[in-house]
Short mmCIF file of C-alpha atoms and ligand atoms in Angstrom, two decimals:
data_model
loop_
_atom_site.label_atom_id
_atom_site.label_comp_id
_atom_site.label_asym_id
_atom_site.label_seq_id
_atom_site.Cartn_x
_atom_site.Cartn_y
_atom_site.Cartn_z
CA UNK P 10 -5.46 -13.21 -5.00
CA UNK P 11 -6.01 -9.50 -5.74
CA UNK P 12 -4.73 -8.44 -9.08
CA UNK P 13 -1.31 -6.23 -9.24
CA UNK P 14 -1.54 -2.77 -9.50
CA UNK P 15 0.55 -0.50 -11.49
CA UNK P 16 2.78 1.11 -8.83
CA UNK P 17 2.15 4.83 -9.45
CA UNK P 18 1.62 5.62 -6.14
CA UNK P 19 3.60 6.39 -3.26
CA UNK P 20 2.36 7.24 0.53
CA UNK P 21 5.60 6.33 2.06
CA UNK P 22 4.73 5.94 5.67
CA UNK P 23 7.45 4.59 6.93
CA UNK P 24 8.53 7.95 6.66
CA UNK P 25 7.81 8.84 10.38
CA UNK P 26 8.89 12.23 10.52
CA UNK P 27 10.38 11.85 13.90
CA UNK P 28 7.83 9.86 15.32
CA UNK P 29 8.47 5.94 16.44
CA UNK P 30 6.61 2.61 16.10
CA UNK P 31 5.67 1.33 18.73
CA UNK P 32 5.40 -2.22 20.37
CA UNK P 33 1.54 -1.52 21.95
CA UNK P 34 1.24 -3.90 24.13
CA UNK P 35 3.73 -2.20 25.88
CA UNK P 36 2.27 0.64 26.09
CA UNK P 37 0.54 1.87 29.70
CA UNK P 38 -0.20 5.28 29.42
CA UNK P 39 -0.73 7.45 25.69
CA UNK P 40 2.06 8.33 24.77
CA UNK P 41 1.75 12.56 23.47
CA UNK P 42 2.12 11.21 20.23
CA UNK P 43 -0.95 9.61 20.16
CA UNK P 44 -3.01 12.10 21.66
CA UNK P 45 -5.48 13.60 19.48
CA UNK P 46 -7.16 17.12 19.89
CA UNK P 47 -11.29 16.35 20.54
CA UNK P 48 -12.43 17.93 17.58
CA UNK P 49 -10.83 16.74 14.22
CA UNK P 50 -9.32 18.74 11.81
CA UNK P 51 -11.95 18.72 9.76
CA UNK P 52 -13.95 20.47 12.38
CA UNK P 53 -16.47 17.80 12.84
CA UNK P 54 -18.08 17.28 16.25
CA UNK P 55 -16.15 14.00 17.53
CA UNK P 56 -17.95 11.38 19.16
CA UNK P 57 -21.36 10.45 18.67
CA UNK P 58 -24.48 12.01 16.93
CA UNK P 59 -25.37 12.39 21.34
CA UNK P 60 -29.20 11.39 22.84
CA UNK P 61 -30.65 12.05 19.46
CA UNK P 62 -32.39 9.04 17.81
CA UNK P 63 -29.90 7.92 14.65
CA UNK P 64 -31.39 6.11 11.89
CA UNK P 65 -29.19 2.79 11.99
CA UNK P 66 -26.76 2.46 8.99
CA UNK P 67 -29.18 0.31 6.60
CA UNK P 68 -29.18 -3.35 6.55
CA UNK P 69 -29.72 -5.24 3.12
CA UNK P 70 -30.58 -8.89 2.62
CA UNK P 71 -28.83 -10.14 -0.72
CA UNK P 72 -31.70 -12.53 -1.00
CA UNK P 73 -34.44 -9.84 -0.88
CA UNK P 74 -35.74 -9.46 -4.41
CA UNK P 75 -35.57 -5.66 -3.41
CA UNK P 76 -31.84 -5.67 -3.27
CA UNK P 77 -31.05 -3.52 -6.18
CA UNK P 78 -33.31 -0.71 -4.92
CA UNK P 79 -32.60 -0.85 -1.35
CA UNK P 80 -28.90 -1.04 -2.02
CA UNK P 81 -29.37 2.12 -4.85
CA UNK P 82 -31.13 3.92 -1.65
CA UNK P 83 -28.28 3.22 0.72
CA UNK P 84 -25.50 4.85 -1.46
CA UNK P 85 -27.53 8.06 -2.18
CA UNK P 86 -28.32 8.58 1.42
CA UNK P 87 -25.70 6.84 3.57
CA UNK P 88 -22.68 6.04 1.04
CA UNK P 89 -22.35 2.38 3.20
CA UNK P 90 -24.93 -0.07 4.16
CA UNK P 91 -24.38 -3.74 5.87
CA UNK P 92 -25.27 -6.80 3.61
CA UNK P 93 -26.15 -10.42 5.02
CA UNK P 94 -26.99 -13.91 3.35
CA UNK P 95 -23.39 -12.61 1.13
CA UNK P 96 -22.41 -16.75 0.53
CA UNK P 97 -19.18 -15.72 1.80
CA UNK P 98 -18.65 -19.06 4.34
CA UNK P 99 -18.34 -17.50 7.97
CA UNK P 100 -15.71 -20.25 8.35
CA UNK P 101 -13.58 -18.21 5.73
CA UNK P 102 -14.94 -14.94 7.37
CA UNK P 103 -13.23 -16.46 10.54
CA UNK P 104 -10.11 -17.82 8.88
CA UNK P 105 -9.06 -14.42 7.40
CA UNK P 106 -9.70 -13.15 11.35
CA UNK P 107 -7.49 -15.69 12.65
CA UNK P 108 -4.74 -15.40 10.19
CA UNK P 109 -4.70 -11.49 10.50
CA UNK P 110 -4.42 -12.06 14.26
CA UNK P 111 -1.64 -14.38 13.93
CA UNK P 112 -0.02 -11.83 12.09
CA UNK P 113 -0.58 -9.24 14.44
CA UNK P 114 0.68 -10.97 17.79
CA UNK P 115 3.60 -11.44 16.58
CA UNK P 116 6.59 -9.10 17.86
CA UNK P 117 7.60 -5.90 16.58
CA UNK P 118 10.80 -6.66 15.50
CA UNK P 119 9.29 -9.94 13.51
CA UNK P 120 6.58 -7.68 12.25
CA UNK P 121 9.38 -5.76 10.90
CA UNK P 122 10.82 -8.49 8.79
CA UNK P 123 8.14 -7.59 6.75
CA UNK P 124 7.89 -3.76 6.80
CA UNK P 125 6.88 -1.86 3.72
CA UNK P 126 9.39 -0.50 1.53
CA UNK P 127 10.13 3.33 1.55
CA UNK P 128 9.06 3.57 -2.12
CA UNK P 129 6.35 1.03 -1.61
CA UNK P 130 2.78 0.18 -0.78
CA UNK P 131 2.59 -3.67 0.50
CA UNK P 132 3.81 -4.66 3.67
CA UNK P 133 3.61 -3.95 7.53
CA UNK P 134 3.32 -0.62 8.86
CA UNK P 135 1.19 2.66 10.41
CA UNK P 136 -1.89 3.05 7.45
CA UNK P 137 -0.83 4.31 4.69
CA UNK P 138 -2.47 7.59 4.97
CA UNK P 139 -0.65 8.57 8.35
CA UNK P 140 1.95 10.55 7.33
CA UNK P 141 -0.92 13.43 6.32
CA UNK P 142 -1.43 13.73 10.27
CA UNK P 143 1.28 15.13 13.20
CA UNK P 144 -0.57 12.48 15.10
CA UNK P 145 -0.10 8.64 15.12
CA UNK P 146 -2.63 6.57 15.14
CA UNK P 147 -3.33 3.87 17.25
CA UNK P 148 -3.25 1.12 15.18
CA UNK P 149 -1.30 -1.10 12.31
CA UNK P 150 -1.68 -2.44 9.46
CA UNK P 151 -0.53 -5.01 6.35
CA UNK P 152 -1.20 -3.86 3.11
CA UNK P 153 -1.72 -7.00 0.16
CA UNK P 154 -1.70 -6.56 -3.74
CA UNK P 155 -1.40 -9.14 -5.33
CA UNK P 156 0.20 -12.44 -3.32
CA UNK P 157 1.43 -12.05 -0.34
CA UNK P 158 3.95 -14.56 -0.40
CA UNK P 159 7.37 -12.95 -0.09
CA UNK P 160 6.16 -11.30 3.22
CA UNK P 161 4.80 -14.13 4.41
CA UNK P 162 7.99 -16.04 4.15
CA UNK P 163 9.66 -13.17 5.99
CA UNK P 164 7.03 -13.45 8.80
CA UNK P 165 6.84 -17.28 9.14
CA UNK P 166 10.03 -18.74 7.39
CA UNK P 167 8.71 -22.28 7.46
CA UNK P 168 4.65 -21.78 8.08
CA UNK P 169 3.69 -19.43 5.66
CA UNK P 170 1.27 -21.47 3.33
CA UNK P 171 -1.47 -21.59 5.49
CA UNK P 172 -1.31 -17.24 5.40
CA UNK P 173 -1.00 -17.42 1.82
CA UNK P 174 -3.69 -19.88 0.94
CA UNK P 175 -6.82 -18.11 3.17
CA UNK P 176 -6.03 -14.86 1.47
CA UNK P 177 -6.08 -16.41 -2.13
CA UNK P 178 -9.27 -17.63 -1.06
CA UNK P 179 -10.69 -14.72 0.79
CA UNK P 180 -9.91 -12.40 -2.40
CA UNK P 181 -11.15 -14.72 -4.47
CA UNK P 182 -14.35 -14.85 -2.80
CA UNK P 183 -14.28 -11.04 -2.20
CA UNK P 184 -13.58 -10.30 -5.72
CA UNK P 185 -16.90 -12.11 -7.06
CA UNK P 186 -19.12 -10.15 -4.15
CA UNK P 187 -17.76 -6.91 -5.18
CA UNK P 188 -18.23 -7.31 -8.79
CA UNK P 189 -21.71 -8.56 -8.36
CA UNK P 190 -22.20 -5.43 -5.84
CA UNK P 191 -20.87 -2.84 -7.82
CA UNK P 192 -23.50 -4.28 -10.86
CA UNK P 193 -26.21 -4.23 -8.63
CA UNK P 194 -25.22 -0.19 -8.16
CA UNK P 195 -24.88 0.70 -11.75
CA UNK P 196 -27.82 -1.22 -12.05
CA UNK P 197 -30.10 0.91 -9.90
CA UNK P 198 -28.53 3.85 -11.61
CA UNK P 199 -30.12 2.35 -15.09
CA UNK P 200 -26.31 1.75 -16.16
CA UNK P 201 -25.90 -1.51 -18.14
CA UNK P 202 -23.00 -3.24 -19.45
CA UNK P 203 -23.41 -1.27 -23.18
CA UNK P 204 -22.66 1.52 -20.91
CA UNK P 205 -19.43 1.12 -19.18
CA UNK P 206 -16.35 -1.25 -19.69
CA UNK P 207 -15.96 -3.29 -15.67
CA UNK P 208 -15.77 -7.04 -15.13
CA UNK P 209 -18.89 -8.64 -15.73
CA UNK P 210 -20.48 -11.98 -14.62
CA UNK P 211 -19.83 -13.54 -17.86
CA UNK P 212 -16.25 -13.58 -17.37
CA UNK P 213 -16.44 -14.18 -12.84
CA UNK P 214 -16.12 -10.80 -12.67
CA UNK P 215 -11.73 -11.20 -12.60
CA UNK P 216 -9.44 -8.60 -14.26
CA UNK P 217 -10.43 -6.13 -11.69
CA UNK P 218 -7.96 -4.49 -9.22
CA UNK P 219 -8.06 -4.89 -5.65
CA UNK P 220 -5.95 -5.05 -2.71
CA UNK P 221 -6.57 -6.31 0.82
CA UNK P 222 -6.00 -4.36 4.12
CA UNK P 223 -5.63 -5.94 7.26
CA UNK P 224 -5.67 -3.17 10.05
CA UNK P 225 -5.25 -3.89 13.93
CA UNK P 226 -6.24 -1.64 16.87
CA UNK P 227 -5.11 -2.78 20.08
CA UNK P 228 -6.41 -2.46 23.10
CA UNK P 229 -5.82 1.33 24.58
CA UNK P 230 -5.01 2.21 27.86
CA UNK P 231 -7.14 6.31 27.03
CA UNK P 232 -9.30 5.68 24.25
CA UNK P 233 -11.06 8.90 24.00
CA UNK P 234 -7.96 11.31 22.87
CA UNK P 235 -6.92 8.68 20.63
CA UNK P 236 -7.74 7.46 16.91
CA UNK P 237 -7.63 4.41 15.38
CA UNK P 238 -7.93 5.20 11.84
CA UNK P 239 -8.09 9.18 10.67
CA UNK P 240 -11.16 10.11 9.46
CA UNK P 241 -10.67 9.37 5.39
CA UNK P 242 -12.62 8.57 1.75
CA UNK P 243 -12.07 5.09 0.22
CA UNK P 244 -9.97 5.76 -2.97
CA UNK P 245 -12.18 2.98 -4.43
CA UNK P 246 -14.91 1.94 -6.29
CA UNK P 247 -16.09 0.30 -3.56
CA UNK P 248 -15.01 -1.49 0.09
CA UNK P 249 -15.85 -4.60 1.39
CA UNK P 250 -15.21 -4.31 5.38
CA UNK P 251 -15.29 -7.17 7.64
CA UNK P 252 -15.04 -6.05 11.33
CA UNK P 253 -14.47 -8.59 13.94
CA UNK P 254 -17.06 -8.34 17.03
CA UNK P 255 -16.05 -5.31 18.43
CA UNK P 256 -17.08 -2.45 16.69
CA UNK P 257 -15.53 1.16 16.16
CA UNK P 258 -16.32 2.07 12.46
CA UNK P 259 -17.76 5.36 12.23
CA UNK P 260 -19.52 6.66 9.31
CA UNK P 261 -19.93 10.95 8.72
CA UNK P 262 -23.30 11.65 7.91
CA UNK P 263 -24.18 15.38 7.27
CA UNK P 264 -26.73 16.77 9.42
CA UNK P 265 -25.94 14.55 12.66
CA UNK P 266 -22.12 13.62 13.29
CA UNK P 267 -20.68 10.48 13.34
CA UNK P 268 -22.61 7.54 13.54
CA UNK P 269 -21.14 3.91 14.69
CA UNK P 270 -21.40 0.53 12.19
CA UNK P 271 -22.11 -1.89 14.67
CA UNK P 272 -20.72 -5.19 13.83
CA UNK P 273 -23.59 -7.82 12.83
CA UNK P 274 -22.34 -11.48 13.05
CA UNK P 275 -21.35 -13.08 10.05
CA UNK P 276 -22.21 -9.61 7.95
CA UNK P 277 -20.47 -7.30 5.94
CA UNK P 278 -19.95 -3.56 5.69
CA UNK P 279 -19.69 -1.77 1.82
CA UNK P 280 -18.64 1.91 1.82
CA UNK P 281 -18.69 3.87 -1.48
CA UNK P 282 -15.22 5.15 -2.98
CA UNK P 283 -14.21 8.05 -4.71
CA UNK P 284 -14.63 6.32 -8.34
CA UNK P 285 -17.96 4.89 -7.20
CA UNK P 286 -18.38 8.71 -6.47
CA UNK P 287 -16.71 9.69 -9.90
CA UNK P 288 -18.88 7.14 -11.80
CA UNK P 289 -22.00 8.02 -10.59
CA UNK P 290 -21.14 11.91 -11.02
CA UNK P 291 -21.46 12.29 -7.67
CA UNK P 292 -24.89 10.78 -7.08
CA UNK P 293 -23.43 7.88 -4.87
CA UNK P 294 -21.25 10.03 -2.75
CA UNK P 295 -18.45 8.65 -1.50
CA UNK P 296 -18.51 8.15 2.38
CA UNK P 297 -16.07 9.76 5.17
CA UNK P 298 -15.90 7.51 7.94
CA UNK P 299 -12.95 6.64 10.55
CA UNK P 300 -12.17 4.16 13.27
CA UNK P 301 -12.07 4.49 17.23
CA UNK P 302 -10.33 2.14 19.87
CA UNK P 303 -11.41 1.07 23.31
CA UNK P 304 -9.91 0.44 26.40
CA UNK P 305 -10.31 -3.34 26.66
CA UNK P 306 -10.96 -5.09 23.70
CA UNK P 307 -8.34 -5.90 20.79
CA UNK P 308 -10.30 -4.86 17.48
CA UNK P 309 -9.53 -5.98 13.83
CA UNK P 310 -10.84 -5.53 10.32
CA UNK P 311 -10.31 -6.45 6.76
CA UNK P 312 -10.56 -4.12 3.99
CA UNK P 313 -11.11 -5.47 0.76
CA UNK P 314 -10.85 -2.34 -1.36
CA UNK P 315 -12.07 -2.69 -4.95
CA UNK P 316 -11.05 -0.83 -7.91
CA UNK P 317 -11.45 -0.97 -11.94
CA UNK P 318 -9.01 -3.08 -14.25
CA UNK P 319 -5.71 -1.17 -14.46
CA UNK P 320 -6.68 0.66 -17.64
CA UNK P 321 -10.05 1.49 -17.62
CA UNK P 322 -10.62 5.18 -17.16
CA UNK P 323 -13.59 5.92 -14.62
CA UNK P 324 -15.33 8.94 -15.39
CA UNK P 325 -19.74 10.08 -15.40
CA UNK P 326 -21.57 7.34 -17.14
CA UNK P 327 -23.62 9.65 -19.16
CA UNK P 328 -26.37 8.12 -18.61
CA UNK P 329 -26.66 10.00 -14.93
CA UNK P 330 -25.50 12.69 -16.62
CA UNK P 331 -28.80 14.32 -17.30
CA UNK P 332 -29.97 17.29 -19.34
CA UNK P 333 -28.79 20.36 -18.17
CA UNK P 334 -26.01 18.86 -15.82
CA UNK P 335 -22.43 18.52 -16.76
CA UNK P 336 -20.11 15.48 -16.11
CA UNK P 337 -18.41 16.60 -12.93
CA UNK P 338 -15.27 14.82 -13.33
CA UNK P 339 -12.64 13.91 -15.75
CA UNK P 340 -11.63 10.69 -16.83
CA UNK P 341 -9.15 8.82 -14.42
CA UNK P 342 -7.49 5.23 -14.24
CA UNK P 343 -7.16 3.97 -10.67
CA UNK P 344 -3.15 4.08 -10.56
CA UNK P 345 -3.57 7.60 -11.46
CA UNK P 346 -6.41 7.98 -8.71
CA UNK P 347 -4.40 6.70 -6.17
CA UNK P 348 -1.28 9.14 -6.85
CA UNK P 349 -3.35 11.65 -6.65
CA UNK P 350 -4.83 10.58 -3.47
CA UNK P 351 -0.78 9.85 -1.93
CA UNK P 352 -0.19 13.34 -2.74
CA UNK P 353 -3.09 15.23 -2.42
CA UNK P 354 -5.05 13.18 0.44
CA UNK P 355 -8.82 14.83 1.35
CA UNK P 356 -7.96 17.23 -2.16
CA UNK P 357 -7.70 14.09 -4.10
CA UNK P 358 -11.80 14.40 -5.57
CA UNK P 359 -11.69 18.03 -5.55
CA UNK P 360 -8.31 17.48 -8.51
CA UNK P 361 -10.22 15.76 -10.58
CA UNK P 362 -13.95 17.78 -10.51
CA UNK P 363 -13.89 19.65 -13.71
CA UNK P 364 -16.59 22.42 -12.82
CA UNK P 365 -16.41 24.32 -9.60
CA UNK P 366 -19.08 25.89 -10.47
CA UNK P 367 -22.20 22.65 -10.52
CA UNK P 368 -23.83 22.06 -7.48
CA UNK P 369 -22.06 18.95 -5.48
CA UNK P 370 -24.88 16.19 -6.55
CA UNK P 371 -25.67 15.48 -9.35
CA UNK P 372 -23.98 18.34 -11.30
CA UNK P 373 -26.74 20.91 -11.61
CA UNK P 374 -25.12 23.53 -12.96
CA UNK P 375 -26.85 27.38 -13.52
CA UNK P 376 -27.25 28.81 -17.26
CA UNK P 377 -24.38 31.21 -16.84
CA UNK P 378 -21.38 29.38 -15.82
CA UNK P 379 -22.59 26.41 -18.43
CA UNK P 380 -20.41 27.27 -20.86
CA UNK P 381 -17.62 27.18 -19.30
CA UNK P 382 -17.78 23.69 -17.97
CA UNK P 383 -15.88 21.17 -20.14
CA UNK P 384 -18.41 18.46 -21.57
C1 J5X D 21 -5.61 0.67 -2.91
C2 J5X D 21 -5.30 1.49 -1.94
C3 J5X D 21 -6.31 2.26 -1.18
C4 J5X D 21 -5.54 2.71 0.04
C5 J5X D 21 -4.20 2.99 -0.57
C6 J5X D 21 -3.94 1.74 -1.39
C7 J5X D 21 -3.56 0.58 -0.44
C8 J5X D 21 -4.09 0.78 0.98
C9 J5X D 21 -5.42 1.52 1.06
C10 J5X D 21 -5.68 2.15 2.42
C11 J5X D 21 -6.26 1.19 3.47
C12 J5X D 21 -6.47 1.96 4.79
C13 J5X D 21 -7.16 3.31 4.58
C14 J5X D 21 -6.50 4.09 3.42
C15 J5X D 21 -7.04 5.50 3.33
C16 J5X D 21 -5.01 4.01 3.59
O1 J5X D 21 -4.31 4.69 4.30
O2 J5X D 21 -4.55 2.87 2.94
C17 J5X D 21 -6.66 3.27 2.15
C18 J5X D 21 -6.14 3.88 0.83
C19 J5X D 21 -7.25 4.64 0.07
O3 J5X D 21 -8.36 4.15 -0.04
O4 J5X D 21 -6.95 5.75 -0.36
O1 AKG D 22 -11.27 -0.64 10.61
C1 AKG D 22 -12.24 -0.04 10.15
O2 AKG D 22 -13.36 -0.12 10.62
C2 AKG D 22 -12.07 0.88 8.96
C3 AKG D 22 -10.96 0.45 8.03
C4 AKG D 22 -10.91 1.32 6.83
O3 AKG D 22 -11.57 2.32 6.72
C5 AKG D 22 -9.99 0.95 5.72
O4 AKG D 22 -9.22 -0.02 5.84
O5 AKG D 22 -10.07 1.65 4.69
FE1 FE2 D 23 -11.51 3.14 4.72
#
């Protein structure tokens, strides 16, 4: 089950601001609502990186004794790569598929039962981050920290152990990958556990933070002016994405566009969050990516999205910080992270950088302004 987190965040959602949820199955036509200008507001191109050849979004094998160095490679370059031979059992990869589906097919107004609070973050409802866009999005999600159990009793009055027990699992299982990732990325930063205070192996990597997204895109009668998921940063330290077969992830990768994570059977997608970003002073960059609907196909993923224990303050291991570079960031717990993020959205990293001034990676800063950054 993922650990509670301290509840210092608010993105309020349910907050429509006029607009309504919708039941989308009923849905024949886009409704305005929904209907998305071609090029994002961040200005990137949308669609695909077009006839040029794209690099594929790397694929590591955990079993390769190269792992450490392949996976360091992915998060400078890409931010995200896909792992297989994980141990997670597909069987559970399939429960946690099933169970979200269940959840999804269920009627609106049942759905409802369980919608999350105004002031809070678990529950049913648009993503969180939706009330940053005039737009909806064409999709819905369930938000989990910690157990899930009064919303599942809401859903399924007298069948909600079976819910409850495959997410226990599922986190449980997800919460031992992601610690062992995240080592395996401080370690091919040279970071050791002298160096920084996260859950190690020797204690099954538990007391970390996490919480568990389940997000639904429906079939969609005009795919291309609509968005399943705005284009966003993981406020993490790092996500563990499981797509079902049909794929509409799409990574931002400077220099070509947006590039599609197509789904590999039985493997796993890990983006790079903001702390991840933070830690690593901005050498493991943190990646923008979004998700896309189609026209026929019912698409759904789970987001495990990993975070430090409550406490810990995540700021450059100085270690990376190397002579004549400045830390880029200040110190910052996750519950303070993600208020800043539920406020401040795509300003969220920018809040915490502590020298304008550096250069984005790595923090090379010139002789003149050095002074003036905070060390
Ligand atoms: C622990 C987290 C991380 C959150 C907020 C809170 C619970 C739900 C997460 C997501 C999941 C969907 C994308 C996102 C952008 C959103 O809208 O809600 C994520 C957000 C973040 O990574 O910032
Ligand atoms: O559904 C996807 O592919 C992306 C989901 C995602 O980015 C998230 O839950 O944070
Ligand atoms: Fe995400």
């Amino acid at each position: 089950m993922p650990a509670r987190l301290p509840g210092a965040f608010k993105f309020n959602p349910l907050r429509l601001h006029g607009k309504q949820l919708h039941d989308f199955c009923t849905l024949k036509e886009l409704p305005e609502t929904y209907a998305w200008e071609p090029v994002d507001c961040h200005g990137h191109h949308s669609g695909d990186c077009g006839t040029t050849r794209v690099e594929p979004v790397p694929v590591v094998d955990l079993y390769d004794p190269n792992a450490e160095r392949l996976i360091g490679h992915a998060c400078k370059t890409w931010g995200a790569f896909q792992i297989i031979n994980h141990e997670i059992p597909r069987r559970l990869l399939d429960d946690v598929e099933s169970a979200s589906r269940r959840l999804f097919s269920l009627p609106l107004r049942q759905k409802l039962r369980a919608a999350r609070d105004p002031d809070g973050v678990t529950g049913y409802g648009p993503a969180p981050i939706s009330s940053f866009f005039s737009k909806q999005m064409w999709s819905e999600g369930f938000t989990i920290f910690g157990s899930p159990l009064e919303h599942a009793r809401q859903l399924w009055p007298s069948n909600y152990m079976r819910f409850c027990d495959i997410i226990e699992e599922y986190s449980r299982e997800m919460q031992r990958l992601a610690g062992k990732l995240v080592w395996l990325m401080l370690g091919s930063l040279g970071i050791t556990k002298e160096d920084i205070q996260l859950p190690g192996p020797e204690a099954g990597y538990r007391e970390a933070s996490a919480a568990l997204q389940l997000n639904s895109y429906p079939a969609c009668p005009d795919p291309d002016r609509a968005v399943g998921l705005a284009a966003h940063t993981d406020s993490t330290l790092i996500t563990i994405l499981h797509q079902n077969g049909t794929g509409g992830l799409q990574l931002f990768r400077e220099g070509c566009g947006w590039v599609t994570v197509p789904p590999l059977a039985g493997g796993l997608v890990i983006n790079v969050g903001d702390l991840l970003h933070i830690l690593s002073n901005g050498l493991y960059p943190s990646v923008l990516h979004r998700a896309m609907v189609n026209r026929t196909r019912h698409r759904l993923s789970v987001a495990y999205l990993y975070g430090p224990p409550r406490d810990v303050l995540i700021s450059p291991v100085s270690k990376v910080v190397e002579p004549g570079r400045v830390p880029l960031y200040r110190p910052v717990s996750w519950s303070e992270y993600l208020g800043i993020k539920a406020k401040h959205f795509r300003n969220a990293l920018s809040l915490v950088r502590l020298c304008s001034h550096a250069h984005a990676n790595g923090g090379v800063i010139d002789a003149n302004v050095s002074d003036s950054c905070a060390r």
